[in-house]
CSV table of C-alpha atoms in Angstrom, one decimal:
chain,number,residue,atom,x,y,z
B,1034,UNK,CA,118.6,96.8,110.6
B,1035,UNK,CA,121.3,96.9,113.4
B,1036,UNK,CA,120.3,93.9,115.0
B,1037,UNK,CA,120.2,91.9,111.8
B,1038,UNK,CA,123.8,93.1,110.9
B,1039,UNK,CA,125.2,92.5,114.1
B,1040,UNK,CA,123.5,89.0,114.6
B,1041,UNK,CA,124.0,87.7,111.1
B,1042,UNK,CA,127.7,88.8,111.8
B,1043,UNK,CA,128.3,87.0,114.4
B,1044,UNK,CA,126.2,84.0,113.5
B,1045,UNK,CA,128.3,84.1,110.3
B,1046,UNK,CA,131.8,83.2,112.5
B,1047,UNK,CA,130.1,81.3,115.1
B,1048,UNK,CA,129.0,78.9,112.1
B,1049,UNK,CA,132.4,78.1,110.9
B,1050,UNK,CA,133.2,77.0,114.8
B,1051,UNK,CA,129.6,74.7,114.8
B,1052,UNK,CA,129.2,73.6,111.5
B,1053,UNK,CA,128.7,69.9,113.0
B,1054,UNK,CA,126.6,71.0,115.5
B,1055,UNK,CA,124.1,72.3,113.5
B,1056,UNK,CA,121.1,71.9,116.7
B,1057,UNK,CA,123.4,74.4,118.2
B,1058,UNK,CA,124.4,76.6,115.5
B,1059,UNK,CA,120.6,77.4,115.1
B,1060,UNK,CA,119.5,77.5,119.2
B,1061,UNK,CA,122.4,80.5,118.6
B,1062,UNK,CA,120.4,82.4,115.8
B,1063,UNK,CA,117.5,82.8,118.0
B,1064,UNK,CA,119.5,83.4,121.0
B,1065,UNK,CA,121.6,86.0,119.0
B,1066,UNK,CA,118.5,87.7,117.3
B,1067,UNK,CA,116.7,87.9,120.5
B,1068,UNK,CA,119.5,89.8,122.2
B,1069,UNK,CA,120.9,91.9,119.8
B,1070,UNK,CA,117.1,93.5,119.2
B,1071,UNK,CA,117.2,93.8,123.5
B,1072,UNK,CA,120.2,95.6,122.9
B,1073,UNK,CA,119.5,97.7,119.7
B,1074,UNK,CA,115.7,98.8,121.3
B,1075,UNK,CA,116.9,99.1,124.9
B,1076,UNK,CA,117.1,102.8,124.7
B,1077,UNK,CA,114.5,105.3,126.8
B,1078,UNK,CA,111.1,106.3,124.7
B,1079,UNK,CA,107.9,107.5,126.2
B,1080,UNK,CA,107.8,107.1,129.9
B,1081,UNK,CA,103.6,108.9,130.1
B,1082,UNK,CA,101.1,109.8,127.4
B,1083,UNK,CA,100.1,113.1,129.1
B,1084,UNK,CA,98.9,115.3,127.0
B,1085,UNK,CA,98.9,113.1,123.9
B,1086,UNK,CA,95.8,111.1,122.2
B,1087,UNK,CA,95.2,107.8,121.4
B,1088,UNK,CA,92.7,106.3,119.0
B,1089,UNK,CA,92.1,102.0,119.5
B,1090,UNK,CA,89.8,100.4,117.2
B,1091,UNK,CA,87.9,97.1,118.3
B,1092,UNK,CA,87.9,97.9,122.2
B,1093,UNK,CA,84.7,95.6,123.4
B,1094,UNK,CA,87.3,92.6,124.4
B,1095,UNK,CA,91.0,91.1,123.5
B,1096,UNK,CA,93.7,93.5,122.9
B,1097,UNK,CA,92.1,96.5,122.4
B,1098,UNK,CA,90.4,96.3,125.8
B,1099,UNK,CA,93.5,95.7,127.5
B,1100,UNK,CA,95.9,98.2,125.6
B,1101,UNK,CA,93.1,101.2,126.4
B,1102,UNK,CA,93.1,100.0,130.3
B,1103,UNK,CA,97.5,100.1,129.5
B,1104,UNK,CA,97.5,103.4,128.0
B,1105,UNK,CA,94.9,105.2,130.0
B,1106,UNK,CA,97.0,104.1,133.6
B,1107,UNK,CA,99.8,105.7,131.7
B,1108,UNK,CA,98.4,108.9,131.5
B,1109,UNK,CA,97.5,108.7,127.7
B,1110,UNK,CA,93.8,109.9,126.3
B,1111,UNK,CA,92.2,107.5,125.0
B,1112,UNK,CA,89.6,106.8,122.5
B,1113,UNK,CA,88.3,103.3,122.8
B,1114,UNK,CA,86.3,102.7,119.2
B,1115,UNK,CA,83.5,99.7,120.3
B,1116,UNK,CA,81.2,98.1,118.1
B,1117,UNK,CA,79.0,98.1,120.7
B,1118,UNK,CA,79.5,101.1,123.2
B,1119,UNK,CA,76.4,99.7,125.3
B,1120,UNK,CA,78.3,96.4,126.0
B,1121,UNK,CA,79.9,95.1,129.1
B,1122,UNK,CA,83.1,95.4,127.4
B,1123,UNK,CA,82.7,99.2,126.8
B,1124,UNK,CA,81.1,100.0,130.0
B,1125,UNK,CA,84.2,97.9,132.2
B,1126,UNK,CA,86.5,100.6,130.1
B,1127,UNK,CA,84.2,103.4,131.5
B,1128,UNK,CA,83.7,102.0,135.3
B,1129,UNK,CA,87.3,101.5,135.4
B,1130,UNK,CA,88.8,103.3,134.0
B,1131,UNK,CA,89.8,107.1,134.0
B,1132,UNK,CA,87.6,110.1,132.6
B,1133,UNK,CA,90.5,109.7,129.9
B,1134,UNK,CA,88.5,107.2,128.6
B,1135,UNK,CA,86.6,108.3,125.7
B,1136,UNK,CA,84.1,105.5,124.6
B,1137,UNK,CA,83.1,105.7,121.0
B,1138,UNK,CA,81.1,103.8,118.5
B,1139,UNK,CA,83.2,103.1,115.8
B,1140,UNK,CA,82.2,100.1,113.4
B,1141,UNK,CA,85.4,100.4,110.6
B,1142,UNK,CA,83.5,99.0,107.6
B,1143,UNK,CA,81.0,102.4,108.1
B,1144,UNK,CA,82.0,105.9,106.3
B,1145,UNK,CA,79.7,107.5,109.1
B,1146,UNK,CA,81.1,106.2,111.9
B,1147,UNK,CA,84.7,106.9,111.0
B,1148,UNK,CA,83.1,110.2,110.1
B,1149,UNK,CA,81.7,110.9,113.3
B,1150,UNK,CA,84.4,109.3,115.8
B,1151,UNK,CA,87.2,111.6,113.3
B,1152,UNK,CA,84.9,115.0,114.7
B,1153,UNK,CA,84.8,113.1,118.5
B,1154,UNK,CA,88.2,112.9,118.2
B,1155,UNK,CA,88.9,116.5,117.2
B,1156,UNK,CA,87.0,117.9,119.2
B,1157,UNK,CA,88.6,116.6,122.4
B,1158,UNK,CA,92.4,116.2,121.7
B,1159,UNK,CA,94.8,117.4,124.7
B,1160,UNK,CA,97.5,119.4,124.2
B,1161,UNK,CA,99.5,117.5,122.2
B,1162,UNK,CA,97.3,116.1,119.9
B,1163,UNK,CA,96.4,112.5,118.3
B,1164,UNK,CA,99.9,111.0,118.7
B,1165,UNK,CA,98.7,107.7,117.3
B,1166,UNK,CA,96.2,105.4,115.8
B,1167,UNK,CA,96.3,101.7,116.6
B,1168,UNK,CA,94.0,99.5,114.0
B,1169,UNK,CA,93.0,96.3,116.3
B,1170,UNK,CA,89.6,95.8,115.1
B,1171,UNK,CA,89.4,92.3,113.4
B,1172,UNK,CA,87.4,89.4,112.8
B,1173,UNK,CA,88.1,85.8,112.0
B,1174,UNK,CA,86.7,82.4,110.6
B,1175,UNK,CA,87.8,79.2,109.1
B,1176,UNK,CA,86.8,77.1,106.4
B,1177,UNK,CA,87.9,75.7,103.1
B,1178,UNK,CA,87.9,78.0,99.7
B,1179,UNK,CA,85.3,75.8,98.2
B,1180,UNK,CA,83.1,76.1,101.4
B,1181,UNK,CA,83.1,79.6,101.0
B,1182,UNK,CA,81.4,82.1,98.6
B,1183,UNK,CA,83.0,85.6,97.6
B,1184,UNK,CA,80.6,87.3,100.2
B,1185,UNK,CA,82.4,85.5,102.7
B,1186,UNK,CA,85.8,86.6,101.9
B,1187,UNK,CA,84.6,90.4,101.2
B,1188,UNK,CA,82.9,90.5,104.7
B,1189,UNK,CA,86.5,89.4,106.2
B,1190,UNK,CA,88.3,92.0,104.3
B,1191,UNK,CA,85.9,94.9,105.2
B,1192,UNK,CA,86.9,94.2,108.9
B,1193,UNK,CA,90.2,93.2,108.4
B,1194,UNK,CA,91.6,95.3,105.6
B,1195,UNK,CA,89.4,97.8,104.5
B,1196,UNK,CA,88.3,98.9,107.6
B,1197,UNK,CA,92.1,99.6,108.9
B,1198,UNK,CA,92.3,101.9,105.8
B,1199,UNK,CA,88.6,103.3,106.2
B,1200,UNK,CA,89.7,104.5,109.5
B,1201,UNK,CA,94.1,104.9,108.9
B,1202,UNK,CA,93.0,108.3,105.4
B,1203,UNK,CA,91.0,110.4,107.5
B,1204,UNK,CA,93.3,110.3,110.5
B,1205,UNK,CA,96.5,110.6,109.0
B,1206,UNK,CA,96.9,114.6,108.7
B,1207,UNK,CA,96.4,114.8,112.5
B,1208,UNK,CA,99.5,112.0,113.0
B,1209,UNK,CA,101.5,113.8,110.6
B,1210,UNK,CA,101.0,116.8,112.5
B,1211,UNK,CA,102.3,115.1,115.7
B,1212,UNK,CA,104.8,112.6,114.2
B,1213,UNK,CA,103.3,109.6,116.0
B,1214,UNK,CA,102.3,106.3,115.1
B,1215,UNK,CA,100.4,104.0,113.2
B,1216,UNK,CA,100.0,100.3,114.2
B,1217,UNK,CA,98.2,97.2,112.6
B,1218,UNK,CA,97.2,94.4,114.2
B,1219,UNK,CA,97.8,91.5,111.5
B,1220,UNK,CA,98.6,87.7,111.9
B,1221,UNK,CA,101.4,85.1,111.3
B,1222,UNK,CA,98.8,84.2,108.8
B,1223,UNK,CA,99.8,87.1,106.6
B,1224,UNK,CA,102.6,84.8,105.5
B,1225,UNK,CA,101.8,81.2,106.7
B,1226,UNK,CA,99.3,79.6,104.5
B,1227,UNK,CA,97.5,77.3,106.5
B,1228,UNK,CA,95.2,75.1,105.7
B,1229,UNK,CA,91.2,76.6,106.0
B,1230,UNK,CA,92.6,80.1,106.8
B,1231,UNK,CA,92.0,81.9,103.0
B,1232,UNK,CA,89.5,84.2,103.9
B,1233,UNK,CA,91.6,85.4,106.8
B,1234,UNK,CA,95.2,84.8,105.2
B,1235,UNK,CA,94.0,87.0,102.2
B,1236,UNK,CA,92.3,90.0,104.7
B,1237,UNK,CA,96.1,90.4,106.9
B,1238,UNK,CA,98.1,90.0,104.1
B,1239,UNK,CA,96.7,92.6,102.6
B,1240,UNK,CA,96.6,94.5,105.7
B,1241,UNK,CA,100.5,94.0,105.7
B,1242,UNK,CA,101.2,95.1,102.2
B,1243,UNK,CA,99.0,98.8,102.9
B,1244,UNK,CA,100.8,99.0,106.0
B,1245,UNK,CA,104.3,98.8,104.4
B,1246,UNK,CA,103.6,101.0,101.5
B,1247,UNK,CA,102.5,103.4,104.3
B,1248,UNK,CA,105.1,103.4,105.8
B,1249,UNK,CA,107.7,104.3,103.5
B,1250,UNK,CA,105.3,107.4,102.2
B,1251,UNK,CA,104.9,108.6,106.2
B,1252,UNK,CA,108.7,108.2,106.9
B,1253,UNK,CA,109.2,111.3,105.4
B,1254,UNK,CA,106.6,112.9,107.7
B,1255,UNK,CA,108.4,111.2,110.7
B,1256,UNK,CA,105.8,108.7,111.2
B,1257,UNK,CA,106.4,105.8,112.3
B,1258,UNK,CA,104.2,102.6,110.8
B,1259,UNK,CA,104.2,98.9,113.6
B,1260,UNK,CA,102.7,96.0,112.4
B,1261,UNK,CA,101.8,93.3,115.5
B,1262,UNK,CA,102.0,89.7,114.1
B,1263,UNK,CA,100.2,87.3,116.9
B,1264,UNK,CA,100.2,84.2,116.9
B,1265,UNK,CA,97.8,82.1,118.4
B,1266,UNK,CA,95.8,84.2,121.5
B,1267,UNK,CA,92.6,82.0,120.9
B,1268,UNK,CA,91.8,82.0,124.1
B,1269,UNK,CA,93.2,85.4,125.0
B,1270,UNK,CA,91.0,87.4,122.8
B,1271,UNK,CA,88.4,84.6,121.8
B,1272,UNK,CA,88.4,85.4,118.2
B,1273,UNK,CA,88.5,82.0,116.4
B,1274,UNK,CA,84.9,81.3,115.5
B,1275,UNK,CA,83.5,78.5,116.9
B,1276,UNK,CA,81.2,76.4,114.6
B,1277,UNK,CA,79.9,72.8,114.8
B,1278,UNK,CA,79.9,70.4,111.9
B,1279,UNK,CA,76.4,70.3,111.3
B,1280,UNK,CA,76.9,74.5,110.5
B,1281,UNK,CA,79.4,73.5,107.9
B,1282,UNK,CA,77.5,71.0,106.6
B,1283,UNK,CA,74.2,72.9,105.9
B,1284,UNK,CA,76.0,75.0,103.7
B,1285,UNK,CA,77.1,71.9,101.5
B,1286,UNK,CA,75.3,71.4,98.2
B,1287,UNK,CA,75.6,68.0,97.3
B,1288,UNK,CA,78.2,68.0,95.1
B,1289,UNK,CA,80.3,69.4,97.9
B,1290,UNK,CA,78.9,66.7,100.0
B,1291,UNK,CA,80.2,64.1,98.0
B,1292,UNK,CA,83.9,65.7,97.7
B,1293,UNK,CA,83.9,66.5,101.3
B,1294,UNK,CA,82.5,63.7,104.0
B,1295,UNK,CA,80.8,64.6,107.2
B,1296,UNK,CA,83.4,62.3,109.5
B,1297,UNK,CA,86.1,65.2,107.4
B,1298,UNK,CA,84.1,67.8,108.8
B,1299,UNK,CA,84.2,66.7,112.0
B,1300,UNK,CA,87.7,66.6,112.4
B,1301,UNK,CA,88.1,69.7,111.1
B,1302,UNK,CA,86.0,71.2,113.1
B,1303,UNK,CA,87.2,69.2,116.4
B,1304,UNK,CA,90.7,70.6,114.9
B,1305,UNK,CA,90.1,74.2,114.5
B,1306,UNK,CA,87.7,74.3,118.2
B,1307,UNK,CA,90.9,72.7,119.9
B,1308,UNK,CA,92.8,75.5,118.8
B,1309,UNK,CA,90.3,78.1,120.3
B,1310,UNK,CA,91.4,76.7,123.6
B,1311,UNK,CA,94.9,76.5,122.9
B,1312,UNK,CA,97.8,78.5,122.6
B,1313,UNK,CA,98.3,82.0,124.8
B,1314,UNK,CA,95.8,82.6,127.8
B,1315,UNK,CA,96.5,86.0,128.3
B,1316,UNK,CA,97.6,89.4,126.4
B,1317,UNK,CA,100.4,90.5,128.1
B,1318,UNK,CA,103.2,89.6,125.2
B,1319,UNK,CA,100.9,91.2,122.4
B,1320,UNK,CA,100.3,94.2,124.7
B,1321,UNK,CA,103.9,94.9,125.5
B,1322,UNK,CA,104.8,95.0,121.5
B,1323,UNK,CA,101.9,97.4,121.2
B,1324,UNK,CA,103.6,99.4,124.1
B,1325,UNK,CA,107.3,99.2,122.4
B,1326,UNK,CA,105.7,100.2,119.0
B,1327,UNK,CA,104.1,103.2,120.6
B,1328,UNK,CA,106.5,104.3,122.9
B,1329,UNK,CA,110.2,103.3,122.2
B,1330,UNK,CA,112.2,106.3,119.8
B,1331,UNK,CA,112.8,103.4,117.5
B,1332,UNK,CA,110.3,100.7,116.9
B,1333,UNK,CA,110.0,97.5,115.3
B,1334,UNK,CA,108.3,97.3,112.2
B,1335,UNK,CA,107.3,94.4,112.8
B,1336,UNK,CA,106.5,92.0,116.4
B,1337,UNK,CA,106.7,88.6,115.8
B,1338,UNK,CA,104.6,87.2,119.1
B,1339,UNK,CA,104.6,83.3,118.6
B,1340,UNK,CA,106.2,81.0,121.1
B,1341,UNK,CA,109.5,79.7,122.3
B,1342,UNK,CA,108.7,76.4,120.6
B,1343,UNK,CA,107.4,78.0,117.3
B,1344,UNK,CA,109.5,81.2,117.1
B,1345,UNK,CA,112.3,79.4,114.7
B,1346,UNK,CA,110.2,78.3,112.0
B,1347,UNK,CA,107.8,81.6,111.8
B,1348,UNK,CA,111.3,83.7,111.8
B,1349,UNK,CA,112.3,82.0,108.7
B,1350,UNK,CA,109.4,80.7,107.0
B,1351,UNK,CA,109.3,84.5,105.0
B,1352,UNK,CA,112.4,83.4,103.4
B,1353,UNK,CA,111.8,79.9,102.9
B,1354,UNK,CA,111.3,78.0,99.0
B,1355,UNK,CA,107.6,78.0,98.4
B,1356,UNK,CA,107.5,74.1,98.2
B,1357,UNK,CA,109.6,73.9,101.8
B,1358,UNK,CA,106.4,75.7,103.6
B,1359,UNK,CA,104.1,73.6,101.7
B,1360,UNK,CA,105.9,70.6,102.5
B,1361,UNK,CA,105.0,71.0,106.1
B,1362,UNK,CA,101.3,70.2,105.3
B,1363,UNK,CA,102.4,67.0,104.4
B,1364,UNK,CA,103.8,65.7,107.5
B,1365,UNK,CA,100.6,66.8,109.6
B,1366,UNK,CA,98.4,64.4,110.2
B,1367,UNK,CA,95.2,66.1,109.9
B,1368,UNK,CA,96.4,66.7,106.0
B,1369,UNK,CA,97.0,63.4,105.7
B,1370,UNK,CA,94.2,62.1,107.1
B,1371,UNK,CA,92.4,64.3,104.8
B,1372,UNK,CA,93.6,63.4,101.7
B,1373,UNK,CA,92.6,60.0,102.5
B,1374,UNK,CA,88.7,61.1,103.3
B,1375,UNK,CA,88.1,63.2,100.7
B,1376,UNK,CA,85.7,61.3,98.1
B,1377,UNK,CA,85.4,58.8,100.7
């Protein structure tokens, strides 16, 4: 809260001085923002993870992969959960990687495996014990409500959601015991509602709202709860699921055929591919959040990661009217070049 008080503060002053100048009154607030959490966050955590435990689900690729490689060169015992521990994602953490480095299988929407990788786990904790437990694991696809069925929005939130808490209950007495960390790897679709993202939007927002009700229950245990908000790392952690039209349109009965024309679909498919090679190349920005979360004495609750260009509108779209953030649809042109398809 310091670096909200102190920046709307000053923002509050400095907008009586640029009132006419309202491109540089707001350039200020993310100037301001940015700087006063350097300041506020600037002090000394964590400087090695010898000795202490920690637990990363979805470790084959993306930021799982790179936050074990992280946090094992920093001394930290890991346990890399993989969906597949026979894959060449799995095997690079165990060829290079340290005999810290505990490979597991862990597949979050299984009782048995969370079972199994809790008495892994136990049975090979250093000294200090699990000091936290980072749910990455996640999945993602697009496509429009009425293209989907309920299976497909259950299947996301078994990853996404239900899997964080399948593996968060039967962890938490060993984080309480070391007054660590819990993080969650959600999206800036938790609270932007974009266009063909339901499945996905619904999954991280709910994500969100168990990871804030967790942590004001572990606050009194002197837990401390991180959620990670990305933005898009497309081509970072090759998530976005790549589909051609004709896969969309095989799905179509046809009465969704006739609402929904094939040149649509292939727009929004061309749409939703360009973004899988778009946006961040690399990890680096999501994996030093991760770092702060785990290591500073007083971490974010939440890490914004979006960039330069985009970071305004994500900070306030939270706060904005409901008709503001759906107003924005309207001036894309892919919207509007759908509205004018459908039927067509």
């Amino acid at each position: 809260m310091k670096p909200v008080f102190f920046s709307v503060t000053v923002l509050l002053i400095s907008y009586n001085c640029l009132s006419e100048h309202i491109y540089t009154y707001f350039g200020l607030v993310i100037c301001f923002m940015l700087w006063a959490k350097t300041v506020f966050h600037a002090e000394n955590g964590l400087s090695d993870g010898f000795s202490r435990a920690v637990l990363i689900t979805g470790c084959d690729s993306g930021f799982g992969h790179h936050l074990a490689k992280k946090l094992d060169r920093m001394g930290f015992t890991v346990f890399a959960g993989c969906l597949c521990p026979e894959g060449p994602g799995a095997q690079s953490l165990v060829e290079e990687g340290s005999d810290r480095i505990k490979v597991l299988k862990l597949d979050v929407t299984k009782d048995e495996d969370v079972s199994l990788a809790k008495d892994f786990v136990q049975a090979n904790l250093p000294e200090k014990g699990l000091y936290a437990v980072v749910n990455n694991a996640g999945i993602s696809d697009w496509g429009e409500t009425e293209w989907s069925t309920a299976k497909d929005f259950q299947n996301m939130a078994d990853v996404n959601l239900f899997g964080a808490i399948r593996v968060t209950i039967p962890f938490l007495s060993l984080i309480r015991a070391s007054k660590g960390r819990m993080l969650y790897v959600s999206s800036i679709f938790s609270f932007f509602n974009c266009l063909n993202m339901g499945a996905y939007s619904v999954s991280k927002r709910g994500l969100e709202a168990f990871a804030d009700c967790l942590r004001v229950e572990m606050a009194s245990f002197g837990v401390k709860v991180s959620i990670i908000q990305p933005g898009n790392f497309g081509i970072a952690t090759n998530i976005l699921h790549k589909k051609t039209p004709q896969d969309v349109w095989d799905e179509f009965d046809d009465a969704r055929k006739l609402t929904f024309n094939k040149k649509y679909i292939e727009m929004a498919c061309e749409y939703f591919n360009s973004l899988c090679t778009s946006g961040f190349k690399d990890c680096s920005m999501v994996i030093n959040a991760m770092l702060h979360a785990l290591t500073a004495p007083k971490p974010q609750t939440r890490y914004l990661l979006v960039s330069w260009r985009e970071m305004f509108f994500f900070y306030i779209c939270p706060f904005l009217p409901t008709f503001i953030t759906d107003s924005v649809f309207h001036v894309s042109l892919m919207y509007r070049k759908r509205k004018v398809m459908l039927y067509s």
